[in-house]
Short mmCIF file of C-alpha atoms and ligand atoms in Angstrom, two decimals:
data_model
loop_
_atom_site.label_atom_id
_atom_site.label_comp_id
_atom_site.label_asym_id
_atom_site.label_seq_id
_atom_site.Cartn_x
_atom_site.Cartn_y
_atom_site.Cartn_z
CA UNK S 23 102.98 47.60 164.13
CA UNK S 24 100.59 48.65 161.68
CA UNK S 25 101.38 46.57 158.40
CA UNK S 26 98.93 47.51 156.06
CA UNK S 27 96.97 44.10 155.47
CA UNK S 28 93.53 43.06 154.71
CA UNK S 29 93.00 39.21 153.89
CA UNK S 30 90.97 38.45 150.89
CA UNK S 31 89.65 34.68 150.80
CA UNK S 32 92.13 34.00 153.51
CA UNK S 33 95.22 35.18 151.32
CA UNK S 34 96.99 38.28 152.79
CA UNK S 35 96.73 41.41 150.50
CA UNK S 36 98.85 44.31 151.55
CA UNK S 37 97.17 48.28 150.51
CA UNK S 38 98.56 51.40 151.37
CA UNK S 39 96.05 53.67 152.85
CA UNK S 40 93.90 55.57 150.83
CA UNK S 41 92.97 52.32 148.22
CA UNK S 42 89.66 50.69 148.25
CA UNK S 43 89.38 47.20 148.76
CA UNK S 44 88.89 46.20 144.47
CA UNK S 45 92.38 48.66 144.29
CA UNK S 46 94.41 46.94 146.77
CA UNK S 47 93.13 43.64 145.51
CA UNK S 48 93.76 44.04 142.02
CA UNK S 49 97.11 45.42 142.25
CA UNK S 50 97.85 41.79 144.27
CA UNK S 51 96.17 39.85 141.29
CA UNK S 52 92.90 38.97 142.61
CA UNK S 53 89.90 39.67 140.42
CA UNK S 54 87.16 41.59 141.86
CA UNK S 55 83.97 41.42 139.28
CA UNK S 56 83.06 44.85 138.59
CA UNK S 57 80.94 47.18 135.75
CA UNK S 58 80.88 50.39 136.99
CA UNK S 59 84.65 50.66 138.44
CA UNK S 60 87.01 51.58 136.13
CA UNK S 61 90.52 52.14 137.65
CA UNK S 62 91.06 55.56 136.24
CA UNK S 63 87.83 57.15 137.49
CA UNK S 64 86.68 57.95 140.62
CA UNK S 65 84.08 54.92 142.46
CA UNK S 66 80.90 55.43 141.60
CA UNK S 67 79.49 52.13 143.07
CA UNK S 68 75.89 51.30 141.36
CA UNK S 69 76.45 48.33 139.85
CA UNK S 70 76.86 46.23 142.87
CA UNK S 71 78.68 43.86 140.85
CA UNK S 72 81.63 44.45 143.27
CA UNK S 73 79.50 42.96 146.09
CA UNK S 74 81.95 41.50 148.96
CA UNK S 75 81.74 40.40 152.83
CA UNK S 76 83.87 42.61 154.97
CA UNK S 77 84.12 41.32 158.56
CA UNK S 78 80.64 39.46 157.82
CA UNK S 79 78.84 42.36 156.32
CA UNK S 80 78.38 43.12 152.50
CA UNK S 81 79.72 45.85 150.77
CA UNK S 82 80.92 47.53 147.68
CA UNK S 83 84.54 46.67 146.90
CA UNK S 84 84.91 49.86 144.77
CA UNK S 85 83.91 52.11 147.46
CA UNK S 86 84.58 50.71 150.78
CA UNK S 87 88.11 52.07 151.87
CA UNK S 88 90.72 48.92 152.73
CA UNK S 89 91.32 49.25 156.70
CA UNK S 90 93.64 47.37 158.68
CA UNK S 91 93.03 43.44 159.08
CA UNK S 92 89.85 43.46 157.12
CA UNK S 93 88.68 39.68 156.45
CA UNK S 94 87.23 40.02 152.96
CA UNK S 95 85.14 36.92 151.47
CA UNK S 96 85.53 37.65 147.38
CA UNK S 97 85.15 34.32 145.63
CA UNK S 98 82.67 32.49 147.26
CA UNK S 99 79.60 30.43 145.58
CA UNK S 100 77.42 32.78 147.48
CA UNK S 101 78.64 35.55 146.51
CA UNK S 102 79.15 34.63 142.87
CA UNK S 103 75.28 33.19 142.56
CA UNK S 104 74.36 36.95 143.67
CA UNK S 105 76.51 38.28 140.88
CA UNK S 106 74.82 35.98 138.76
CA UNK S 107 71.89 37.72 139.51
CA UNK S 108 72.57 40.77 139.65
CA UNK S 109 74.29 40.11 135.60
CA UNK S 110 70.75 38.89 134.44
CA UNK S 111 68.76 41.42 135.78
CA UNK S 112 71.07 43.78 133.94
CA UNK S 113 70.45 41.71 130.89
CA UNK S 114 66.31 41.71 131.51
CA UNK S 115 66.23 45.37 131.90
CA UNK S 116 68.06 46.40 128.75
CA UNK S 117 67.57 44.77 125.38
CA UNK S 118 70.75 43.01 124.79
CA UNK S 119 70.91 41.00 121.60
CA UNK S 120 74.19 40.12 121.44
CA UNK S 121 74.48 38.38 118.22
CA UNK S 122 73.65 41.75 116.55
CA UNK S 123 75.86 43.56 118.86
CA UNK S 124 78.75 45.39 117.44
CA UNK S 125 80.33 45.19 121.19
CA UNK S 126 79.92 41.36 120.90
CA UNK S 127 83.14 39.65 122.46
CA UNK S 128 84.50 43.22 123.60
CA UNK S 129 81.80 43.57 126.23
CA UNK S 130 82.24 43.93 129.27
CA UNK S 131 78.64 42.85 130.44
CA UNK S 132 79.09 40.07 128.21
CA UNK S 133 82.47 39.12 129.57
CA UNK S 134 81.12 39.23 132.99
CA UNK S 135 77.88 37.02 131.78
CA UNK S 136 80.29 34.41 130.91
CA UNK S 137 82.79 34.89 134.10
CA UNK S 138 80.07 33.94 136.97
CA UNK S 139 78.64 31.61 134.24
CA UNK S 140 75.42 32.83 133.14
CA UNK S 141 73.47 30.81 130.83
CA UNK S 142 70.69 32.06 130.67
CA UNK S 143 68.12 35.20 131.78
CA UNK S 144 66.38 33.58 134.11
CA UNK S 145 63.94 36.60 135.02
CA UNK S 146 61.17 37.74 132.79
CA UNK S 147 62.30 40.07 130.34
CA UNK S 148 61.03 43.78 130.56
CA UNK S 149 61.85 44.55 126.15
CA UNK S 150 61.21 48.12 127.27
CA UNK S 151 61.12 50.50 125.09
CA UNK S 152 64.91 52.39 124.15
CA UNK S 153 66.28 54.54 121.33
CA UNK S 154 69.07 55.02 119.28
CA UNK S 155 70.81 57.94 118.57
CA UNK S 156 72.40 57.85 115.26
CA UNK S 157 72.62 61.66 114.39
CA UNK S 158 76.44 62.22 114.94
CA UNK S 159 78.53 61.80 112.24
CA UNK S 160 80.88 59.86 114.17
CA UNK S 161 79.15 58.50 117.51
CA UNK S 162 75.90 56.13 117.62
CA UNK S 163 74.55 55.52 121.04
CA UNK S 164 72.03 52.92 121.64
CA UNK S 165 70.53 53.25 124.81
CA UNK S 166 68.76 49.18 124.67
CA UNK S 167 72.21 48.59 126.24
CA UNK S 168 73.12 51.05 128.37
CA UNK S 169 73.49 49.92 131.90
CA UNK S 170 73.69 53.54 133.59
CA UNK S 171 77.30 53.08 135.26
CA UNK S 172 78.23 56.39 134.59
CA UNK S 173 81.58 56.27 133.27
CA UNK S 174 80.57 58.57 129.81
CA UNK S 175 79.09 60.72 132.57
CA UNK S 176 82.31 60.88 134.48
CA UNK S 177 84.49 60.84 131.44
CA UNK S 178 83.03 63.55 129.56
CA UNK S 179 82.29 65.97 132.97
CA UNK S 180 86.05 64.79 134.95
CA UNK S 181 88.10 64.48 131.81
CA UNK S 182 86.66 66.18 128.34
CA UNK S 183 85.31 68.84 130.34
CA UNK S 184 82.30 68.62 128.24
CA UNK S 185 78.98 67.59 130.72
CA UNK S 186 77.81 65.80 127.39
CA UNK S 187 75.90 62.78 129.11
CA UNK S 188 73.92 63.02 132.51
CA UNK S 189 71.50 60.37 133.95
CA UNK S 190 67.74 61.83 134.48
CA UNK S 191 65.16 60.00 136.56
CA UNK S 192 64.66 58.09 138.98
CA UNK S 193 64.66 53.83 140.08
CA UNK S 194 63.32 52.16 137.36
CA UNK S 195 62.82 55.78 135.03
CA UNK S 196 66.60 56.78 135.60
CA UNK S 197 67.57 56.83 131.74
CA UNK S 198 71.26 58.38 129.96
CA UNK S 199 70.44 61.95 128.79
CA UNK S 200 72.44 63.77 126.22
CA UNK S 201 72.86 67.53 127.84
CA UNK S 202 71.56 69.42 124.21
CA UNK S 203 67.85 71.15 123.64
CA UNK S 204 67.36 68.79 121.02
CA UNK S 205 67.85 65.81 123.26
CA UNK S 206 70.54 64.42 120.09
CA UNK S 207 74.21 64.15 120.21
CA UNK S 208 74.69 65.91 116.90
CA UNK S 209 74.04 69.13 119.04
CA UNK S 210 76.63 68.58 121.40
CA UNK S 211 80.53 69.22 121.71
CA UNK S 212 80.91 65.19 121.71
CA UNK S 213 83.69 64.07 119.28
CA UNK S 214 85.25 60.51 118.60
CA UNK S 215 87.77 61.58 120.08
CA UNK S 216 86.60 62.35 123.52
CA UNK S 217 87.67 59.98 126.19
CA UNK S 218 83.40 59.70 126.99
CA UNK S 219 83.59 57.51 123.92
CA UNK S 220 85.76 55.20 125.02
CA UNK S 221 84.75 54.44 128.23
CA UNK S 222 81.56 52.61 127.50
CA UNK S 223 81.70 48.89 129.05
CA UNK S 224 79.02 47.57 127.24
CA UNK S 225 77.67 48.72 123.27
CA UNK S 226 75.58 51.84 124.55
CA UNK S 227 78.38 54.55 122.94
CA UNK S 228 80.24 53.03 119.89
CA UNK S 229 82.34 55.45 117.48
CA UNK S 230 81.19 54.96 114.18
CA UNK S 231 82.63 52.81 111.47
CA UNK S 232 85.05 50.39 113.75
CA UNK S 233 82.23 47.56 114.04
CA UNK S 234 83.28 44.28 113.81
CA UNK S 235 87.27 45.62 113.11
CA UNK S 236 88.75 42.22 115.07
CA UNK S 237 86.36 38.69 113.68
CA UNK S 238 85.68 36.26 116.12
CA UNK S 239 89.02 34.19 117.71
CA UNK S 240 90.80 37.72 118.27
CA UNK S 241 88.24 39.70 120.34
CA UNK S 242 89.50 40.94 124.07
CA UNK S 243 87.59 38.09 125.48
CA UNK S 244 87.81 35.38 122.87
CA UNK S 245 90.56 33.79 124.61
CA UNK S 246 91.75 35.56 128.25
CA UNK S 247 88.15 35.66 130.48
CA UNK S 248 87.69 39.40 132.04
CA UNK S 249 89.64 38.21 134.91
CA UNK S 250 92.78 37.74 133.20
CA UNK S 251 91.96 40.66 130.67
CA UNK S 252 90.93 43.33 133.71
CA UNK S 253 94.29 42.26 136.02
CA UNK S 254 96.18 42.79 132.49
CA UNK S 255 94.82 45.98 131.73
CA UNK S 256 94.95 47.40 135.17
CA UNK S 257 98.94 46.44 135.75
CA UNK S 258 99.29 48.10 132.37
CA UNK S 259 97.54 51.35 133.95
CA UNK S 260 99.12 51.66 137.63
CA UNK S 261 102.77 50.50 136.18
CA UNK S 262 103.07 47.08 136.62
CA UNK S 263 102.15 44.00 139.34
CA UNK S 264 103.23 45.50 142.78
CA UNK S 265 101.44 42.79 144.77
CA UNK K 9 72.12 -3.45 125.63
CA UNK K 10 70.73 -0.15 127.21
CA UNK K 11 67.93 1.61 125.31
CA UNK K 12 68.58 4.25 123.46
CA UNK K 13 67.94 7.67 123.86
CA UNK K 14 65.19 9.31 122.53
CA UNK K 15 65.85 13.37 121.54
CA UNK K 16 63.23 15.08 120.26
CA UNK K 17 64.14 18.76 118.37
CA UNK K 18 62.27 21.83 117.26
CA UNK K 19 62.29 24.82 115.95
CA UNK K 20 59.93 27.66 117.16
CA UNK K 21 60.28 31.38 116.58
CA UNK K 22 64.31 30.78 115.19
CA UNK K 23 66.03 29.60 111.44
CA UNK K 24 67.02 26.62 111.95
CA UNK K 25 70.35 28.19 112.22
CA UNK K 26 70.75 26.09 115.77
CA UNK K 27 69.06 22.86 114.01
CA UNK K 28 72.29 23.61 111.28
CA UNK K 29 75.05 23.90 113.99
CA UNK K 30 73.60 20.81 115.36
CA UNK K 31 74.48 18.81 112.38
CA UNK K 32 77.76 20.30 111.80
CA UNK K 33 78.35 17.49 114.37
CA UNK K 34 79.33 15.73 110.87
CA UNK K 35 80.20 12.10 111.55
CA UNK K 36 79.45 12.27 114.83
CA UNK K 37 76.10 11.96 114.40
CA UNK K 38 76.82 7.98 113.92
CA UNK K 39 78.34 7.68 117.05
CA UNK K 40 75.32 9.32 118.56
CA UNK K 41 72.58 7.41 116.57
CA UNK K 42 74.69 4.12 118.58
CA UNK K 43 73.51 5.79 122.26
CA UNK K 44 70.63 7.80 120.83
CA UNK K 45 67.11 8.29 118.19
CA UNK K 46 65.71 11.17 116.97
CA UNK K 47 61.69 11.42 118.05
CA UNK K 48 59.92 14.10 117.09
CA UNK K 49 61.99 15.87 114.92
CA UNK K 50 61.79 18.21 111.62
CA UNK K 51 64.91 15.85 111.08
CA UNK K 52 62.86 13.22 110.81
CA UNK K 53 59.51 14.25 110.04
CA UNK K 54 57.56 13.04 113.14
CA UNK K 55 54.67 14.94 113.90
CA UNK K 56 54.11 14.27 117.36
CA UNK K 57 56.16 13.45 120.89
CA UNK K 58 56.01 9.64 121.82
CA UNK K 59 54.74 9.46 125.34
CA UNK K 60 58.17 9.27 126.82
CA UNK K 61 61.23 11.55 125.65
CA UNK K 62 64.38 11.66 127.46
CA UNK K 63 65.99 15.21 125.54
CA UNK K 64 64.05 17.65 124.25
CA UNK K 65 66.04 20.18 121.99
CA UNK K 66 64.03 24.03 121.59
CA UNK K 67 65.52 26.25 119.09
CA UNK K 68 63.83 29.77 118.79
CA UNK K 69 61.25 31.87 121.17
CA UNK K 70 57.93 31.68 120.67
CA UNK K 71 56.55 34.65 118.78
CA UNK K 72 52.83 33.23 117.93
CA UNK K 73 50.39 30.74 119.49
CA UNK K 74 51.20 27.43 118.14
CA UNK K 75 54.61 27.85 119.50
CA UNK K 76 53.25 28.08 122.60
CA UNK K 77 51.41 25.15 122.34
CA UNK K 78 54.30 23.03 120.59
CA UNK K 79 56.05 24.12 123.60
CA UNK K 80 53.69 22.97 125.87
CA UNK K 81 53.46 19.24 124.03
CA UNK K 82 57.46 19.30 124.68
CA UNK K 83 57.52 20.00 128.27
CA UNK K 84 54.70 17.25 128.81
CA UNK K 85 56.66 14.65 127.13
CA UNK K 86 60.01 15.55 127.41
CA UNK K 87 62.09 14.90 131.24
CA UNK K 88 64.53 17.32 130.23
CA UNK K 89 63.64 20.19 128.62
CA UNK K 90 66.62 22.11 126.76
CA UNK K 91 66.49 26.11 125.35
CA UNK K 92 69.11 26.28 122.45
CA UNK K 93 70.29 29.35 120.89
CA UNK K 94 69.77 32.91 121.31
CA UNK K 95 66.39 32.94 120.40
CA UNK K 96 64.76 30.20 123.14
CA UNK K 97 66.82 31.88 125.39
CA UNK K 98 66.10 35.48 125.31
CA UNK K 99 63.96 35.71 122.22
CA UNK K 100 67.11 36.86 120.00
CA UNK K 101 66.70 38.25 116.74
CA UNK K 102 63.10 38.15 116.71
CA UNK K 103 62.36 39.55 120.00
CA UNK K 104 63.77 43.22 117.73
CA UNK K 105 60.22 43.84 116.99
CA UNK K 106 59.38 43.86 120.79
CA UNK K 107 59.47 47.57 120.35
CA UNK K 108 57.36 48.06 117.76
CA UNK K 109 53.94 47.55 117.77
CA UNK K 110 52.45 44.41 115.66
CA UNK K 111 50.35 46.37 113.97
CA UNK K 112 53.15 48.10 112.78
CA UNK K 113 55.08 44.94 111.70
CA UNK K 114 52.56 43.75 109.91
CA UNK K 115 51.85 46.87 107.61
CA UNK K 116 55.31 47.33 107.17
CA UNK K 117 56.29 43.68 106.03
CA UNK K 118 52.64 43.37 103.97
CA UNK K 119 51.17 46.86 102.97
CA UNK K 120 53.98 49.86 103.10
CA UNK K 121 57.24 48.25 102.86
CA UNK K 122 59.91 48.79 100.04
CA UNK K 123 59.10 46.60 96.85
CA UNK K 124 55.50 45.22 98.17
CA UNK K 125 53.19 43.95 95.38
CA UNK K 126 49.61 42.89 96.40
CA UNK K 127 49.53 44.43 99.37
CA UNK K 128 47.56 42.12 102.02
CA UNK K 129 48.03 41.60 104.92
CA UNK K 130 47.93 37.50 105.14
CA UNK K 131 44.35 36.41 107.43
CA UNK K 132 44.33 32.88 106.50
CA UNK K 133 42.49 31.41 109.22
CA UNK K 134 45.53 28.22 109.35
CA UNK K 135 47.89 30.58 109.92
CA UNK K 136 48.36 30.64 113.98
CA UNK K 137 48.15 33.91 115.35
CA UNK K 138 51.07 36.53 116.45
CA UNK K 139 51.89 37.21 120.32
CA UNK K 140 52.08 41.43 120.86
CA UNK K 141 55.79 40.16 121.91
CA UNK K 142 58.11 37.39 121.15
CA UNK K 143 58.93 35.69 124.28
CA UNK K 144 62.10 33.41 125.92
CA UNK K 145 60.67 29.59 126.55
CA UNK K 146 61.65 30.15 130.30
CA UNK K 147 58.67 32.68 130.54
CA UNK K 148 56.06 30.06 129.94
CA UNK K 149 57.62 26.75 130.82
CA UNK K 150 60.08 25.50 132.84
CA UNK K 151 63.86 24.61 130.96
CA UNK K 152 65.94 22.64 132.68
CA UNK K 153 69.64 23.40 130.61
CA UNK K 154 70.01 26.47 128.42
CA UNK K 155 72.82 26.12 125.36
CA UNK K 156 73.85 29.70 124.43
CA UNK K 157 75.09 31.29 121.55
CA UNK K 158 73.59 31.97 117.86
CA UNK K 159 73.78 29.24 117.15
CA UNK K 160 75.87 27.49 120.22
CA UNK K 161 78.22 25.68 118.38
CA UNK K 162 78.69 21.72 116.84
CA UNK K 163 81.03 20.88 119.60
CA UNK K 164 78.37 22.70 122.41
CA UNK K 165 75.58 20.01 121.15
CA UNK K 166 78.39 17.24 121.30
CA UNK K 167 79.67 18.08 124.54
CA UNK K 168 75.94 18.51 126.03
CA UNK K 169 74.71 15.41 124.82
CA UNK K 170 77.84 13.10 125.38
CA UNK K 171 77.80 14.18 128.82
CA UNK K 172 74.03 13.87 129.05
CA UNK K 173 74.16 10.49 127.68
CA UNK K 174 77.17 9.02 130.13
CA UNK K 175 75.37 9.89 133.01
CA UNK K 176 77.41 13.50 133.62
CA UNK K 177 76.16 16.85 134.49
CA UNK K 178 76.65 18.67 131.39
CA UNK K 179 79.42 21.63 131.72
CA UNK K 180 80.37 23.75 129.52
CA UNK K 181 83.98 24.90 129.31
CA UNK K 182 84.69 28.91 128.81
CA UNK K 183 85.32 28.38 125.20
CA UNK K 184 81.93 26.77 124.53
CA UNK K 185 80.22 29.44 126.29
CA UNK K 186 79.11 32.60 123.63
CA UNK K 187 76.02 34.83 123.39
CA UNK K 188 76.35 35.48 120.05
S1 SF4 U 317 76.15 45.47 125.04
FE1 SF4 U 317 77.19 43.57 125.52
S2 SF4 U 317 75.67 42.33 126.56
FE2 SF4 U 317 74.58 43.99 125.53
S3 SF4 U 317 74.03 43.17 123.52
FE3 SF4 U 317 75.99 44.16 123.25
S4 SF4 U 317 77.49 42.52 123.56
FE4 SF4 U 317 75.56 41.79 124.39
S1 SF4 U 318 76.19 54.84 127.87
FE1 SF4 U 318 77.71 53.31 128.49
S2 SF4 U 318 79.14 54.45 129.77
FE2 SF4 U 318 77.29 55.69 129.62
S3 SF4 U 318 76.08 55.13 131.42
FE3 SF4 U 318 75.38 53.86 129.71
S4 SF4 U 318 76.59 52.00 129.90
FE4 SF4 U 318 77.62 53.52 131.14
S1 SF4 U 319 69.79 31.41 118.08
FE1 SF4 U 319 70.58 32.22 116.16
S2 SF4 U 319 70.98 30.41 114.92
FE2 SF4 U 319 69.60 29.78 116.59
S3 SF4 U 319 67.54 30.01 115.76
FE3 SF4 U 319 68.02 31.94 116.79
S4 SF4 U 319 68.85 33.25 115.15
FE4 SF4 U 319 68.90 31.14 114.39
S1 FES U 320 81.95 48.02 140.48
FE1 FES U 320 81.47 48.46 142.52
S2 FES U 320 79.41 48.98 142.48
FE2 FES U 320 79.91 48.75 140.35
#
């Protein structure tokens, strides 16, 4: 009989078809690291963050559909040293200075840095050359951090209905665009409102004038690491732990 | 008994901020003058590395050339080489003006900026010149532990260096670890 299992680190994980491998694992409590999956958008698997061995072979977790007596490797050393590295070349090709980050101990990125226990950069940095957009009245975005997962993309084309961000270029030139003549926010239907400002993992999109609301000790990852915080948040979304 | 320790500490292209943290260690610090002494140090004035350090302590990036070269004298003398703070780490604060051309620093801070008088910009020929860039210490030497955070706190250095000193590896717990 077909019963719906995959085995993640040797622990049996049961999906119903149709979930991806991070789905079916989060819903039984195991943390997948991830940056560009957010459970209420649809995969879009670039950050690679989600890297795991199915049946010996690596893959996206976010993307890769669960089948039938998968053997999944998750939370190995190997695994996690490629996270590593895949966390500080995010780091070295942004400019991420988190003590003057208003994102600090919110941040996804961040969170993540300190999950697969970055210390440092490691790679040379790139300090390329980014700018800010202040010229809403009620949305900065600071493009020195943004890590090009495309959930403002998503958000603002799947849910706002707006096609406010885009990505232009390519490999090492692909870049956030805001879709206006101008090139500036201001000139677009974006509002503070719109779920593309929420989305943001790391301090690229910010709304305005809510920097620094919690002080350090009662920031989302002051206390829970993004493990506990992403298993929380994504029972709270699909209606509770039905591993 | 065992000799002591010898840490030497110094601060590059940073404020002292991590040097600060670092004595927040309050009384502690007599429990670690029993295991360990301060070398070179702008703690206590010592110009120059002995021959032999065990810990050497790097706060800051280096954003001109006698940083580089202080640098340099700690990774000759020092067996373990250690990048504190924000700044040795990824350059930090100062690394801001990566993006901005020198030139452009420099007439802002000393010709054009807001409330300026005597505008010059300063040439003396003691002054060590500026890098284009402010750098991490991991791009020019090799660092052998890295202490996050701006500035990682008292109980990071204590941690770090108790474990150092009893023969541990140094880990940091999850609390301990911050960026900023
Ligand atoms: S976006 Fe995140 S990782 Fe980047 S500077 Fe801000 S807090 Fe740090
Ligand atoms: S601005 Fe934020 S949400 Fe948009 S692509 Fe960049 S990191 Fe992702
Ligand atoms: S890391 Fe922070 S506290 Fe330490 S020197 Fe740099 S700015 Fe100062
Ligand atoms: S979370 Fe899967 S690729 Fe980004």
């Amino acid at each position: 009989m077909n019963s719906n299992t995959i085995t993640i680190d040797g622990r049996e994980v049961p999906f119903t078809p149709g979930q991806t491998i991070i789905e079916a694992a989060m819903a039984a409590d195991v943390y997948i690291p991830h940056l560009c999956h957010n459970p209420e958008f649809k995969p879009h698997g670039s950050c690679k963050l989600c890297t795991v061995q199915v049946n010996g072979r690596n893959c996206s977790a976010c993307t890769m559909p669960a089948a039938e007596g998968q053997q999944v490797l998750n939370n190995t050393k190997e695994l996690n040293e490629t996270r590593r590295s895949i966390t500080q070349m995010l780091f070295v090709e942004g400019n991420h200075c988190c003590p003057s980050c208003e994102k600090t101990g919110n941040c996804q990125l961040q969170a993540v840095g300190y999950y697969v226990g970055m210390l440092d950069t490691h790679f040379p940095h790139f300090f390329p050359s980014r700018h800010v957009d202040a010229s809403h009245p009620d949305v900065m975005l600071d493009l020195d951090r943004c890590i090009l997962c495309e959930l403002c993309v998503r958000a603002s084309r799947d849910v706002d209905g707006k096609t406010v961000f885009g990505i232009a270029g390519r490999g090492m030139q692909s870049h956030l665009v805001v879709n206006a003549d101008s090139g500036k926010l201001v000139d677009t239907g974006m509002s503070a409102a719109d779920k593309a400002a929420q989305v943001c993992p790391v301090g690229a999109i910010l709304v305005k004038r809510t920097a620094y609301e919690h002080p350090i000790g009662q920031r989302t990852y002051d206390h829970g690491d993004i493990a506990e915080v992403s298993l929380e948040h994504d029972h709270a979304l699909t209606g509770g732990d039905h591993g | 008994m065992a000799e002591k320790l010898k840490v030497a500490t110094t601060s590059l292209a940073g404020c002292f901020g991590c040097h600060m943290s670092f004595l927040d260690i309050d009384e502690r610090l007599l429990a670690l003058c029993e295991v360990a002494e301060f070398d070179r140090s702008p703690l206590t004035d010592i110009k120059h590395c002995s021959e032999q350090v065990d810990i050497g302590l790097i706060e800051g990036g280096l954003c001109n050339a006698e940083n580089v070269h202080t640098l340099r004298e700690f990774r000759n003398h020092c067996k373990i080489l250690v990048a504190v703070g924000a700044c040795a780490i990824n350059g930090g604060i100062p690394a801001m003006r990566n993006h901005i051309r020198l030139e452009e620093c420099l007439e802002e801070a000393y010709l054009d900026g807001v409330g300026v008088v005597n505008p010059h910009i300063p040439n003396d020929p003691e002054l060590p010149l500026l890098l284009n860039k402010v750098h991490p210490i991991h791009e020019v030497v090799t660092v052998d532990y890295f202490l996050p955070g701006c500035p990682p706190s008292a109980d990071v250095f204590w941690k770090f260096l108790t474990d150092l000193a009893s023969g541990r590896e140094p880990q940091l717990p999850y609390d301990l670890v911050h960026y900023d």
